Tab-separated table of C-alpha atoms in Angstrom:
chain	number	residue	atom	x	y	z
A	1	MET	CA	16.794	-35.221	-11.784
A	2	LEU	CA	14.090	-33.337	-14.038
A	3	ASN	CA	14.239	-34.032	-17.491
A	4	SER	CA	12.012	-32.297	-20.293
A	5	ASN	CA	9.576	-35.414	-20.455
A	6	THR	CA	8.249	-34.928	-16.958
A	7	HIS	CA	4.988	-33.377	-16.089
A	8	ASN	CA	6.599	-31.240	-13.277
A	9	THR	CA	8.311	-28.867	-15.711
A	10	PRO	CA	5.516	-26.637	-16.471
A	11	PHE	CA	4.486	-26.654	-12.888
A	12	ILE	CA	7.990	-25.506	-11.802
A	13	ARG	CA	8.177	-22.884	-14.358
A	14	ASN	CA	4.732	-21.438	-13.626
A	15	TYR	CA	5.756	-21.533	-9.732
A	16	ILE	CA	8.843	-19.473	-10.578
A	17	ILE	CA	7.028	-17.020	-12.769
A	18	ALA	CA	4.531	-16.754	-9.955
A	19	ALA	CA	6.929	-16.265	-7.252
A	20	VAL	CA	8.963	-13.541	-9.318
A	21	SER	CA	5.794	-11.674	-10.059
A	22	VAL	CA	4.661	-11.587	-6.483
A	23	SER	CA	7.985	-10.442	-5.072
A	24	LEU	CA	8.352	-7.762	-7.771
A	25	LEU	CA	4.790	-6.277	-7.318
A	26	SER	CA	5.412	-6.399	-3.475
A	27	PHE	CA	8.635	-4.535	-4.104
A	28	GLY	CA	6.626	-1.880	-6.234
A	29	ILE	CA	3.663	-1.634	-3.675
A	30	ALA	CA	5.968	-1.051	-0.613
A	31	ASP	CA	8.094	1.658	-2.620
A	32	MET	CA	4.736	3.376	-3.604
A	33	PHE	CA	3.462	3.400	-0.069
A	34	HIS	CA	7.060	4.365	1.516
A	35	ASN	CA	7.333	7.333	-1.201
A	36	PRO	CA	8.495	10.472	0.656
A	37	PHE	CA	6.268	12.612	-1.345
A	38	ARG	CA	3.371	10.375	-0.148
A	39	VAL	CA	4.357	10.441	3.419
A	40	ALA	CA	4.647	14.438	3.336
A	41	GLN	CA	1.144	14.556	1.534
A	42	GLN	CA	-0.165	12.302	4.297
A	43	ASP	CA	1.254	14.486	6.819
A	44	LYS	CA	-0.288	17.686	5.226
A	45	LEU	CA	-3.682	15.963	5.111
A	46	ASP	CA	-3.482	14.746	8.843
A	47	GLY	CA	-2.923	18.498	9.838
A	48	TYR	CA	-5.856	19.335	7.707
A	49	GLY	CA	-8.111	16.810	9.504
A	50	ARG	CA	-6.874	18.144	13.081
A	51	TYR	CA	-7.764	21.670	11.750
A	52	ILE	CA	-11.346	20.524	10.632
A	53	GLY	CA	-11.919	18.642	13.857
A	54	VAL	CA	-11.020	21.673	15.885
A	55	GLY	CA	-13.581	23.485	13.764
A	56	LEU	CA	-16.440	21.025	14.163
A	57	VAL	CA	-15.893	21.061	17.981
A	58	SER	CA	-15.924	24.861	18.274
A	59	TYR	CA	-19.079	24.766	16.036
A	60	GLY	CA	-20.642	22.018	18.352
A	61	LYS	CA	-19.769	24.135	21.345
A	62	SER	CA	-21.412	27.355	19.772
A	63	LEU	CA	-24.504	25.375	19.068
A	64	SER	CA	-24.968	24.120	22.716
A	65	ARG	CA	-24.729	27.905	24.110
């Protein structure tokens, strides 16, 4: 079907290299974002965010009195 003299060989080779690169990068990025340490850290930051939000509301109420 394809021999070494066709012009499609570099295209197919480059396409396969690009497909493998994209799949490996997507697996790496997915692993990075679904890391248990990162999820725990995000939960901790969310907790701090709620605490800061409550403090700002309390401060705003004290200013309006």
